[in-house]
């Protein structure tokens, strides 16, 4: 809520109260929206204009009825204002909510104190700790609003306000209510606290929200308000709020993409796509088909293996049905048609190829597509690592080829890397970005290189984790450090989940796997750099991870999800270290974090230097939305700024000195450059990067 709006409300309410002709007051929004909450651009800047809390108090205290007419949305400060009114009327299509928690804050204009008094502790806890938006119908059921209307909201509200003139307002001032009684209040809060601690993984705002609601339930209103302010102050200074607000902006920044050619989001017009096709119905292809159909596109799904096609049909229908049930809509089953013949894609506007990750096969598919598709069809590949430009060279129109790198499961995961090759046209990139948006993805445009952005940074991160095992750590120790940091999953549990064989196949193709190199220094050196064969050795034993029932951990049975420490592996590591004469060191969480995260961050700087990502926000969005990086830490590049670039540089220099045969630990020159220019805030990095590029 902008300061001018607050000033306007304060002045008008004052006038209304003193004017004997005014019988009641209706507060409504402009342009069909009551109020979307705080203007996030005002965060961090010194507050100007009248503060929200006394304004809401003044409204609540008036002796003429004040009624909120909620159209569009009443979120955050908007809902807090409405809770200060004596009645609330809402349009059937409007939503309400207190989403502060998602920005690392709590509803600190009385929201955390009034909502539990109005709707009870359990419901308020749920809404405030999740920040969930609530429909008009649900808001009525919960008791947040007094009436829902399908008609003109303001007219209805005016009529309503006139009808309550003269009625006592005693029972309408929420701050004077006691919280509705709950049996065993302590148990309710214990359960809530446990739930948020588990799902928040180190985020403090949800925990603080529970504490604020507890204050509402146990303290008189004025004391509760004081507690609300204290808790808010701790959040403001925590750094987490700043990280979450940065994420909010980063997500918007990535939609304003640009290419090295200078082509940009605002000058490139996407092409309309109504008919899409997916080739290859493995895990990825199925998820992509579901995501496309859920976005309302008609989809032709092609799979050559008859049995796989039958299975896929069933799986896709199942996913569509479950998704539709969750969202309360009809499943889009009719939008997907199936075929074992690639000829079926002839009419598609856009094709996404998701066959095996094999260059020769993909090349063949691209040649076939070029022959089958109508002219102008966009050809996309869901490769996670192969050269998009090489595939483009298989077609007569390389400008129509882009990468669309989805993450498994593709209909659930928010991230999409849109890979532009050197010859991809701006229109092709714009179309893929737009399609991603339509599918509800956070689409990030990235350049073409091995592993693109996400997987390229993952490589040095995983490499450090393997080296740490060699030096004395266990998978449990490494994972615990990373999970305490806030990652959804540690590196070894993740490797078990996605399968060790995937990387093994790639390393074999790269000539890195050498089963004969079992002892001596050469066993741990490849192409002149330190190499850990641990993953290869596990694969030779058939320890492919979860699906095999054993990997870095053991599982009760193949496919089971509960990872247990494995004495076999500990023994194996001991023997391995003995065979290679490796001394065992004590490794603590701090070293795990510094080695793994700084190696990953260092590669992020190289990616910026190479122009593969347009800015640090792009990298951070990729890590937050696709790799389980804790959102309240803003993403790897933001985190580097938080711990201090000079600090990151100093630690990398130290580690590189200790491990001179690990090139990934050698600090990248852009990082040095940024430190030399005084470690500017992340919003200023692009200027330094531009300078570096212009000097190349
Ligand atoms: P994931 O999506 O999990 O990476 P796979 O790589 O196993 O799964 O899936 C690739 C799918 O592509 C397989 O079902 C395979 O049968 C199918 N496929 C392979 N070649 C072709 C082709 N030329 N046309 C259509 N489908 C193909």
XYZ file of C-alpha atoms and ligand atoms in Angstrom:
723
model
C 0.000 0.000 0.000
C 1.631 3.160 -1.220
C 2.189 6.023 1.242
C -0.098 8.319 -0.772
C -2.906 5.755 -0.478
C -2.427 5.531 3.287
C -2.486 9.312 3.558
C -5.687 9.417 1.524
C -7.383 6.856 3.767
C -6.331 8.641 6.959
C -7.610 12.022 5.714
C -10.883 10.690 4.348
C -11.730 8.653 7.428
C -11.007 11.679 9.628
C -13.312 13.811 7.496
C -16.043 11.189 7.497
C -15.967 10.854 11.257
C -16.355 14.567 11.874
C -18.948 15.196 9.150
C -22.419 14.742 10.676
C -23.905 14.080 7.242
C -21.812 10.940 6.814
C -23.518 7.869 8.256
C -21.138 5.126 7.198
C -17.920 4.561 5.239
C -17.062 2.126 2.456
C -13.405 1.465 1.600
C -12.771 0.081 -1.855
C -9.829 -0.244 -4.205
C -9.146 1.237 -7.597
C -9.332 -0.592 -10.930
C -11.037 -3.657 -9.516
C -8.450 -4.499 -6.853
C -8.960 -3.782 -3.162
C -5.260 -3.924 -2.293
C -2.476 -6.324 -3.286
C -0.500 -5.608 -0.125
C 2.752 -3.786 0.503
C 4.523 -2.249 -2.428
C 7.577 -4.466 -2.380
C 9.665 -1.775 -4.057
C 9.210 0.308 -0.908
C 10.843 -2.395 1.233
C 14.182 -1.471 2.634
C 13.596 2.213 1.972
C 12.755 4.431 4.943
C 9.007 4.502 5.546
C 7.249 7.706 4.527
C 3.681 8.802 5.146
C 1.351 7.583 7.886
C 2.165 4.143 9.316
C -0.327 1.334 8.814
C -0.976 0.254 12.407
C -2.386 3.529 13.842
C -4.331 4.039 10.629
C -6.067 0.679 11.039
C -6.675 1.392 14.713
C -8.322 4.694 13.879
C -10.624 2.947 11.409
C -11.578 0.255 13.890
C -12.233 2.821 16.616
C -14.674 5.009 14.620
C -18.266 5.011 15.765
C -19.657 4.914 12.236
C -19.636 1.574 10.431
C -16.678 1.138 8.071
C -17.128 -1.634 5.503
C -14.474 -3.075 3.162
C -15.568 -3.746 -0.420
C -13.108 -6.393 -1.581
C -12.700 -6.803 -5.316
C -9.795 -8.614 -6.981
C -7.611 -9.236 -3.975
C -7.000 -8.167 -0.409
C -3.553 -9.464 0.383
C -1.058 -8.675 3.127
C -1.551 -5.117 4.328
C -4.731 -5.051 2.229
C -6.339 -7.796 4.288
C -4.997 -6.275 7.506
C -6.771 -3.061 6.585
C -9.966 -4.996 5.850
C -9.684 -6.722 9.248
C -9.665 -3.288 10.850
C -13.010 -2.513 9.188
C -16.247 -3.492 10.914
C -17.569 -5.618 8.054
C -16.122 -7.168 4.898
C -18.023 -7.796 1.650
C -16.166 -9.696 -1.087
C -16.735 -10.333 -4.784
C -17.024 -14.039 -5.612
C -13.918 -13.934 -7.821
C -11.695 -12.110 -5.301
C -9.045 -13.677 -3.062
C -7.651 -12.836 0.340
C -4.497 -13.898 2.162
C -1.542 -12.934 4.302
C 1.431 -13.915 2.109
C 4.064 -12.033 4.154
C 5.710 -15.291 5.216
C 6.753 -15.983 1.623
C 8.812 -12.789 1.723
C 10.373 -13.713 5.048
C 8.058 -11.481 7.091
C 4.909 -11.727 9.188
C 1.648 -9.770 8.931
C 2.802 -7.006 11.243
C -0.002 -4.481 10.892
C -2.127 -6.403 13.346
C -2.844 -9.286 10.974
C -1.225 -11.878 13.210
C -3.320 -10.606 16.151
C -6.692 -10.011 14.470
C -7.007 -13.045 12.201
C -6.836 -15.653 15.035
C -9.353 -13.603 17.025
C -11.685 -13.659 14.043
C -11.384 -17.225 12.699
C -9.714 -19.164 15.501
C -6.152 -20.238 16.140
C -5.892 -23.400 13.982
C -7.215 -21.804 10.769
C -5.216 -18.609 11.301
C -2.038 -20.583 11.945
C -2.451 -22.436 8.703
C -3.108 -19.317 6.625
C -0.384 -17.177 8.184
C 2.377 -19.813 8.152
C 1.770 -20.823 4.535
C 0.809 -17.453 3.085
C -1.814 -19.275 1.039
C -4.399 -17.302 -0.962
C -8.014 -18.077 -0.104
C -10.988 -17.901 -2.483
C -14.063 -15.811 -1.650
C -16.109 -18.939 -0.928
C -13.506 -20.275 1.494
C -13.097 -16.866 3.108
C -16.840 -16.874 3.853
C -16.689 -20.381 5.256
C -13.764 -19.475 7.489
C -15.540 -16.346 8.670
C -13.003 -13.883 7.265
C -15.748 -12.061 5.315
C -19.407 -11.389 6.039
C -20.904 -11.695 2.581
C -19.999 -12.782 -0.957
C -21.510 -11.062 -3.962
C -21.617 -11.725 -7.693
C -22.878 -8.222 -8.407
C -21.102 -4.882 -8.377
C -19.118 -5.085 -5.166
C -19.080 -1.398 -4.317
C -22.846 -0.954 -4.905
C -23.585 -4.021 -2.810
C -21.295 -2.798 -0.051
C -22.826 0.677 0.022
C -26.285 -0.872 0.354
C -25.003 -3.143 3.104
C -23.274 -0.301 4.972
C -26.462 1.790 4.945
C -28.388 -1.177 6.318
C -26.169 -1.465 9.393
C -26.145 2.249 10.292
C -27.149 2.691 13.893
C -26.273 -0.836 14.939
C -23.813 -1.207 17.793
C -20.212 -1.667 16.685
C -19.136 -3.146 20.012
C -19.109 -6.671 18.643
C -17.456 -5.650 15.363
C -14.038 -4.502 16.581
C -11.884 -7.591 16.151
C -9.075 -6.365 18.414
C -11.494 -6.503 21.355
C -12.399 -10.170 20.764
C -10.847 -12.959 22.761
C -9.515 -15.790 20.558
C -12.186 -18.491 20.214
C -11.313 -21.133 22.819
C -9.416 -24.231 21.680
C -8.990 -27.343 23.767
C -5.342 -28.052 24.529
C -3.848 -24.910 23.072
C -0.307 -26.038 23.874
C -0.706 -29.162 21.770
C -2.037 -27.116 18.845
C 1.043 -24.878 18.938
C 3.454 -27.779 19.437
C 2.092 -29.547 16.384
C 2.182 -26.338 14.332
C 5.731 -25.594 15.394
C 6.850 -29.093 14.493
C 5.162 -28.847 11.114
C 6.763 -25.531 10.170
C 10.192 -26.513 11.451
C 10.046 -29.602 9.286
C 8.773 -28.003 6.116
C 10.646 -24.709 6.485
C 14.110 -26.324 6.848
C 15.747 -23.414 8.565
C 13.489 -20.601 7.331
C 12.711 -18.444 10.331
C 9.638 -16.516 9.156
C 7.170 -19.438 9.497
C 8.486 -20.128 13.000
C 8.101 -16.473 13.909
C 4.557 -16.498 12.525
C 3.659 -19.314 14.918
C 5.108 -17.298 17.798
C 3.077 -14.257 16.789
C -0.178 -16.243 16.683
C 0.712 -17.725 20.052
C 0.919 -14.174 21.382
C -2.572 -13.503 20.020
C -3.900 -16.586 21.789
C -2.223 -15.964 25.135
C -1.797 -12.200 25.573
C -4.131 -9.218 25.680
C -4.307 -7.408 22.346
C -1.987 -4.492 23.179
C 0.708 -6.798 24.475
C 0.239 -9.086 21.493
C 0.773 -6.106 19.180
C 4.004 -5.308 20.982
C 5.158 -8.880 20.510
C 4.197 -8.712 16.828
C 6.444 -5.667 16.398
C 9.373 -7.295 18.231
C 9.144 -10.445 16.144
C 8.941 -8.377 12.966
C 12.109 -6.518 13.956
C 14.045 -9.781 14.272
C 12.852 -10.793 10.796
C 13.840 -7.473 9.260
C 17.399 -7.847 10.473
C 17.724 -11.587 9.745
C 18.926 -11.424 6.167
C 16.377 -14.079 5.204
C 13.746 -11.474 4.386
C 16.227 -9.727 2.120
C 17.056 -13.018 0.376
C 13.385 -13.861 -0.155
C 12.616 -10.413 -1.505
C 15.587 -10.747 -3.851
C 14.140 -14.074 -5.087
C 10.864 -12.328 -5.773
C 12.658 -9.805 -8.003
C 14.965 -12.421 -9.542
C 11.963 -14.422 -10.702
C 10.663 -11.358 -12.521
C 14.093 -10.387 -13.839
C 14.592 -13.702 -15.651
C 11.529 -13.159 -17.811
C 13.254 -10.067 -19.210
C 15.868 -12.111 -21.035
C 18.427 -11.017 -23.568
C 20.828 -12.737 -25.937
C 24.457 -11.853 -26.719
C 23.269 -10.731 -30.181
C 21.377 -7.977 -28.380
C 17.988 -9.578 -29.054
C 15.683 -9.076 -26.099
C 12.370 -10.076 -24.576
C 10.724 -6.739 -25.392
C 11.661 -6.692 -29.062
C 11.095 -10.356 -29.970
C 7.563 -11.421 -30.682
C 6.710 -15.016 -29.739
C 4.859 -17.147 -32.226
C 1.426 -18.504 -31.228
C 1.547 -22.243 -30.494
C -1.605 -24.309 -30.333
C -0.467 -27.752 -31.375
C 2.625 -29.334 -29.862
C 4.303 -32.725 -30.133
C 6.522 -34.773 -27.842
C 8.883 -37.452 -29.146
C 9.878 -40.258 -26.769
C 7.687 -41.120 -23.800
C 10.111 -41.983 -21.022
C 9.822 -40.230 -17.669
C 10.641 -36.846 -19.174
C 8.467 -37.097 -22.285
C 5.444 -38.135 -20.224
C 5.837 -35.219 -17.832
C 6.278 -32.774 -20.705
C 3.148 -34.068 -22.453
C 1.184 -33.574 -19.213
C 2.554 -30.063 -18.711
C 1.620 -29.096 -22.294
C -1.899 -30.529 -22.059
C -2.478 -28.845 -18.711
C -1.547 -25.572 -20.363
C -4.375 -26.181 -22.846
C -2.329 -27.199 -25.887
C -3.223 -30.151 -28.040
C -0.378 -32.666 -27.919
C 0.734 -35.444 -30.244
C 2.802 -37.934 -28.244
C 5.083 -40.240 -30.220
C 6.851 -43.335 -28.919
C 8.349 -46.105 -31.073
C 8.227 -48.960 -28.535
C 4.692 -50.414 -28.544
C 4.780 -51.530 -24.887
C 6.282 -48.233 -23.731
C 3.553 -46.399 -25.679
C 0.792 -48.355 -23.910
C 2.381 -47.732 -20.502
C 2.855 -44.053 -21.278
C -0.796 -43.654 -22.304
C -1.903 -44.979 -18.972
C 0.640 -42.985 -17.010
C -0.142 -39.689 -18.785
C -3.904 -40.162 -18.318
C -3.338 -40.937 -14.647
C -1.217 -37.809 -14.135
C -3.778 -35.648 -15.943
C -6.623 -37.073 -13.865
C -4.833 -36.594 -10.562
C -3.759 -33.075 -11.516
C -7.295 -32.138 -12.572
C -8.748 -33.527 -9.351
C -6.330 -31.454 -7.305
C -7.224 -28.306 -9.177
C -10.929 -29.084 -9.307
C -11.181 -29.001 -13.127
C -11.948 -31.549 -15.833
C -8.911 -33.583 -16.987
C -7.597 -32.601 -20.425
C -7.489 -36.218 -21.598
C -8.897 -35.376 -25.041
C -6.017 -33.019 -25.790
C -3.406 -35.787 -26.023
C -3.254 -38.187 -28.948
C -0.724 -41.022 -29.245
C 1.172 -42.570 -32.099
C 4.138 -44.828 -32.747
C 4.785 -43.044 -36.018
C 6.742 -39.807 -36.234
C 4.642 -38.816 -39.287
C 1.905 -37.925 -36.794
C 3.691 -34.683 -35.863
C 3.350 -33.159 -39.335
C 0.851 -30.502 -38.217
C 2.568 -29.503 -34.963
C 3.682 -25.883 -34.453
C 6.379 -26.996 -32.026
C 8.038 -30.334 -31.271
C 9.896 -31.285 -28.098
C 12.233 -34.224 -28.492
C 12.824 -36.346 -25.351
C 14.370 -39.585 -26.648
C 17.408 -41.269 -25.026
C 20.310 -38.955 -24.213
C 22.347 -40.145 -27.196
C 23.709 -37.733 -29.795
C 23.463 -40.109 -32.762
C 19.856 -40.989 -31.984
C 18.906 -37.346 -31.432
C 20.587 -36.377 -34.698
C 18.535 -38.968 -36.530
C 15.335 -37.745 -34.910
C 16.108 -34.152 -35.918
C 16.714 -35.227 -39.501
C 13.379 -37.079 -39.516
C 11.586 -34.110 -37.993
C 12.990 -31.781 -40.640
C 11.519 -34.028 -43.300
C 8.130 -34.531 -41.634
C 7.247 -31.158 -40.099
C 5.575 -28.294 -41.931
C 7.895 -25.354 -42.667
C 8.460 -23.027 -39.729
C 7.902 -25.634 -37.004
C 10.007 -24.991 -33.929
C 12.207 -27.950 -33.042
C 13.142 -28.210 -29.370
C 15.308 -30.696 -27.540
C 15.007 -31.703 -23.906
C 18.674 -32.658 -23.729
C 20.301 -32.014 -20.371
C 23.837 -31.749 -21.707
C 24.238 -32.268 -25.444
C 25.242 -29.515 -27.863
C 22.067 -27.817 -29.088
C 23.888 -26.208 -32.009
C 25.122 -29.583 -33.203
C 21.512 -30.752 -33.347
C 20.528 -27.534 -35.107
C 23.053 -28.319 -37.839
C 21.015 -31.436 -38.721
C 18.141 -29.302 -39.980
C 17.846 -26.863 -42.878
C 16.548 -24.188 -40.459
C 18.939 -24.047 -37.483
C 17.368 -20.766 -36.379
C 14.240 -22.716 -35.399
C 16.083 -24.981 -32.957
C 16.271 -24.296 -29.193
C 16.800 -26.382 -26.091
C 13.989 -26.797 -23.588
C 15.609 -28.426 -20.589
C 12.910 -29.660 -18.209
C 13.524 -31.117 -14.767
C 11.978 -34.350 -13.512
C 9.088 -34.688 -12.904
C 8.499 -32.255 -15.754
C 4.841 -31.524 -14.952
C 5.740 -30.611 -11.355
C 9.154 -28.926 -11.320
C 8.993 -25.162 -11.798
C 12.260 -24.677 -13.671
C 12.774 -24.643 -17.422
C 16.149 -23.796 -18.983
C 15.580 -22.401 -22.479
C 18.849 -22.917 -24.321
C 19.666 -20.596 -27.214
C 22.327 -21.802 -29.578
C 24.484 -19.407 -31.603
C 22.013 -19.708 -34.461
C 18.681 -19.797 -32.588
C 16.459 -16.899 -33.672
C 15.133 -14.421 -31.106
C 11.636 -15.448 -32.125
C 12.347 -19.111 -31.392
C 13.707 -18.181 -27.943
C 10.754 -15.867 -27.266
C 8.325 -18.632 -28.250
C 9.930 -21.213 -25.973
C 10.039 -18.703 -23.095
C 6.383 -17.844 -23.629
C 5.402 -21.505 -23.784
C 7.266 -22.119 -20.532
C 5.314 -19.330 -18.910
C 2.072 -20.781 -20.187
C 3.004 -24.071 -18.532
C 3.496 -22.221 -15.252
C 7.282 -22.571 -15.328
C 10.005 -20.180 -14.323
C 11.780 -20.087 -17.683
C 15.393 -18.954 -17.767
C 17.147 -18.259 -21.067
C 20.710 -19.618 -21.057
C 23.513 -20.039 -23.573
C 24.672 -23.297 -25.107
C 27.498 -25.073 -23.277
C 28.109 -28.407 -21.614
C 25.514 -28.825 -18.842
C 24.078 -25.336 -19.548
C 23.860 -23.475 -16.230
C 22.406 -25.817 -13.599
C 24.260 -29.025 -14.388
C 27.476 -27.231 -15.253
C 27.619 -25.790 -11.729
C 26.612 -29.106 -10.207
C 29.738 -30.799 -11.540
C 32.353 -29.057 -9.362
C 29.948 -29.281 -6.416
C 29.655 -33.059 -6.729
C 33.359 -33.414 -7.421
C 34.158 -31.745 -4.095
C 31.750 -34.092 -2.320
C 33.601 -37.121 -3.759
C 36.972 -35.673 -2.761
C 35.672 -35.128 0.766
C 34.820 -38.840 0.982
C 38.368 -39.674 -0.061
C 39.737 -37.345 2.591
C 37.740 -38.833 5.459
C 34.053 -37.809 5.266
C 31.039 -40.112 4.929
C 28.005 -39.561 2.665
C 25.919 -39.017 5.816
C 28.193 -36.254 7.069
C 28.243 -34.412 3.734
C 24.479 -34.708 3.252
C 23.760 -33.622 6.787
C 25.841 -30.469 6.366
C 24.062 -29.604 3.108
C 20.604 -30.396 4.446
C 21.191 -28.330 7.550
C 22.232 -25.515 5.247
C 18.741 -25.880 3.795
C 19.064 -27.982 0.629
C 16.027 -30.179 0.066
C 18.417 -33.099 -0.384
C 22.139 -33.638 0.139
C 24.369 -34.491 -2.805
C 24.602 -38.237 -2.135
C 20.903 -38.778 -1.473
C 20.256 -36.834 -4.671
C 22.768 -38.957 -6.584
C 21.061 -42.133 -5.302
C 17.684 -40.757 -6.330
C 18.667 -39.798 -9.869
C 20.846 -42.883 -10.400
C 24.641 -43.192 -10.416
C 24.646 -44.862 -13.827
C 23.688 -41.650 -15.649
C 26.967 -39.915 -14.819
C 28.894 -43.157 -15.305
C 27.677 -43.410 -18.881
C 28.716 -39.809 -19.560
C 32.161 -40.325 -17.983
C 32.652 -43.471 -20.033
C 31.797 -41.611 -23.211
C 34.289 -38.931 -22.170
C 37.029 -41.541 -21.722
C 37.358 -40.861 -17.989
C 36.471 -44.312 -16.705
C 39.453 -46.644 -16.509
C 38.706 -49.940 -14.696
C 42.390 -50.944 -14.877
C 43.605 -47.923 -12.921
C 43.099 -49.413 -9.462
C 46.133 -48.284 -7.525
C 48.895 -45.726 -7.562
C 48.614 -42.034 -8.225
C 47.376 -42.502 -11.773
C 44.190 -44.101 -10.449
C 43.142 -40.709 -9.143
C 44.354 -38.488 -11.966
C 42.665 -38.005 -15.345
C 43.734 -35.622 -18.069
C 46.183 -33.986 -15.669
C 43.661 -33.207 -12.917
C 42.509 -34.844 -9.735
C 39.762 -37.387 -10.345
C 37.745 -39.508 -7.974
C 36.816 -42.926 -9.353
C 34.486 -43.639 -6.393
C 31.307 -43.303 -8.456
C 32.703 -45.624 -11.142
C 33.685 -48.213 -8.535
C 30.182 -48.206 -7.072
C 28.645 -48.612 -10.515
C 30.916 -51.575 -11.254
C 29.325 -53.182 -8.183
C 25.849 -52.488 -9.544
C 25.264 -49.887 -6.838
C 23.210 -47.577 -9.051
C 21.314 -45.929 -6.180
C 17.718 -46.089 -5.002
C 16.421 -48.093 -7.951
C 19.033 -50.817 -7.220
C 18.402 -50.740 -3.468
C 21.982 -49.579 -2.838
C 24.277 -46.756 -3.813
C 25.860 -44.270 -1.407
C 23.307 -45.596 1.076
C 21.409 -48.834 1.461
C 17.642 -49.220 1.050
C 15.241 -51.892 2.293
C 14.458 -52.890 -1.269
C 15.001 -51.493 -4.762
C 12.940 -48.331 -5.178
C 12.520 -47.763 -1.454
C 13.023 -44.125 -0.467
C 14.473 -44.448 3.021
C 18.264 -44.041 2.825
C 20.186 -45.780 5.608
C 23.917 -45.557 6.298
C 25.642 -48.608 4.857
C 28.463 -50.345 6.780
C 29.555 -51.931 3.502
C 30.219 -48.483 2.070
C 32.108 -47.293 5.144
C 34.274 -50.377 4.933
C 34.775 -49.873 1.222
C 35.856 -46.262 1.789
C 38.347 -47.359 4.454
C 39.891 -49.916 2.130
C 39.962 -47.439 -0.710
C 41.765 -44.819 1.390
C 44.247 -47.435 2.642
C 44.923 -48.651 -0.886
C 45.694 -45.134 -2.037
C 47.621 -44.144 1.083
C 45.127 -41.388 1.860
C 45.276 -40.100 5.423
C 41.922 -39.661 7.127
C 41.177 -36.152 8.387
C 38.397 -34.901 10.589
C 36.082 -32.932 8.306
C 33.484 -30.608 9.777
C 30.276 -29.141 8.361
C 31.927 -25.809 7.705
C 34.503 -27.375 5.391
C 31.813 -29.373 3.577
C 29.850 -26.189 2.918
C 32.834 -24.110 1.886
C 34.327 -26.693 -0.438
C 31.068 -27.774 -2.103
C 29.318 -24.409 -2.269
C 32.276 -22.205 -3.156
C 33.297 -24.563 -5.979
C 29.725 -24.296 -7.309
C 29.675 -20.513 -6.888
C 33.054 -20.176 -8.596
C 31.635 -21.961 -11.637
C 28.671 -19.586 -11.478
C 31.083 -16.672 -11.885
C 32.689 -18.433 -14.865
C 29.222 -18.826 -16.391
C 28.655 -15.083 -16.016
C 32.074 -14.381 -17.455
C 31.338 -16.644 -20.439
C 27.999 -14.935 -21.014
C 26.087 -18.224 -20.624
C 23.769 -16.604 -18.061
C 22.775 -12.974 -18.520
C 23.025 -12.088 -14.833
C 23.316 -13.484 -11.306
C 19.506 -13.496 -10.956
C 19.284 -16.072 -13.747
C 21.665 -18.430 -11.963
C 19.917 -17.937 -8.648
C 16.472 -18.579 -10.113
C 17.784 -21.803 -11.664
C 19.142 -23.011 -8.329
C 16.128 -22.004 -6.259
C 13.512 -23.378 -8.657
C 15.323 -26.428 -10.025
C 17.991 -27.597 -7.604
C 16.480 -27.310 -4.135
C 18.655 -24.383 -3.057
C 16.971 -22.834 0.034
C 14.980 -19.854 -1.130
C 15.675 -17.961 2.092
C 19.331 -17.963 1.111
C 18.526 -16.285 -2.179
C 20.465 -18.587 -4.539
C 24.206 -19.281 -4.833
C 25.274 -15.916 -6.256
C 23.204 -13.948 -3.740
C 24.636 -16.140 -0.996
C 28.169 -15.342 -2.159
C 27.347 -11.672 -1.720
C 25.916 -12.348 1.727
C 29.018 -14.128 3.008
C 31.183 -11.551 1.272
C 32.899 -11.952 -2.107
C 36.298 -11.300 -0.530
C 35.655 -14.114 1.893
C 34.678 -16.524 -0.899
C 37.777 -15.530 -2.854
C 40.060 -15.980 0.134
C 38.700 -19.460 0.904
C 38.941 -20.549 -2.740
C 42.532 -19.334 -2.873
C 43.262 -21.340 0.250
C 41.610 -24.512 -1.038
C 43.300 -24.192 -4.409
C 46.651 -23.931 -2.708
C 45.928 -27.145 -0.785
C 44.520 -28.880 -3.895
C 46.474 -27.407 -6.832
C 45.358 -30.226 -9.149
C 41.672 -29.195 -8.868
C 41.084 -26.452 -11.471
C 37.525 -25.861 -10.252
C 38.942 -24.395 -7.049
C 40.993 -21.788 -8.869
C 39.179 -18.486 -8.318
C 37.668 -17.183 -11.537
C 38.835 -13.814 -12.788
C 35.381 -12.214 -12.634
C 35.280 -12.955 -8.910
C 38.696 -11.300 -8.524
C 37.479 -8.380 -10.596
C 34.401 -7.902 -8.422
C 36.438 -8.039 -5.230
C 38.933 -5.579 -6.712
C 36.068 -3.192 -7.497
C 35.011 -3.229 -3.854
C 32.491 -6.114 -3.919
C 29.515 -4.157 -5.270
C 25.974 -5.308 -4.378
C 24.565 -8.009 -6.645
C 22.338 -5.501 -8.493
C 25.531 -3.824 -9.777
C 27.329 -6.939 -10.992
C 25.985 -6.626 -14.520
C 27.916 -3.381 -14.971
C 31.199 -5.056 -14.043
C 30.354 -8.049 -16.252
C 29.597 -5.720 -19.178
C 32.976 -4.072 -18.711
C 34.717 -7.454 -18.678
C 32.885 -8.450 -21.879
C 33.661 -5.207 -23.662
C 37.355 -5.742 -22.986
C 37.367 -9.222 -24.515
P 13.881 -40.341 -19.619
O 12.795 -39.515 -20.183
O 13.633 -40.779 -18.249
O 15.225 -39.806 -19.890
P 14.351 -42.485 -21.533
O 15.586 -41.856 -22.016
O 14.346 -43.872 -21.044
O 13.674 -41.706 -20.358
O 13.185 -42.351 -22.601
C 13.381 -42.148 -23.916
C 12.165 -42.715 -24.665
O 12.305 -42.374 -26.012
C 12.077 -44.231 -24.595
O 10.778 -44.575 -24.211
C 12.357 -44.677 -26.041
O 11.650 -45.834 -26.391
C 11.897 -43.474 -26.817
N 12.513 -43.363 -28.132
C 13.767 -43.674 -28.496
N 13.957 -43.397 -29.818
C 12.807 -42.888 -30.277
C 12.369 -42.387 -31.554
N 13.182 -42.365 -32.600
N 11.110 -41.940 -31.650
C 10.293 -41.943 -30.571
N 10.652 -42.399 -29.360
C 11.885 -42.865 -29.202
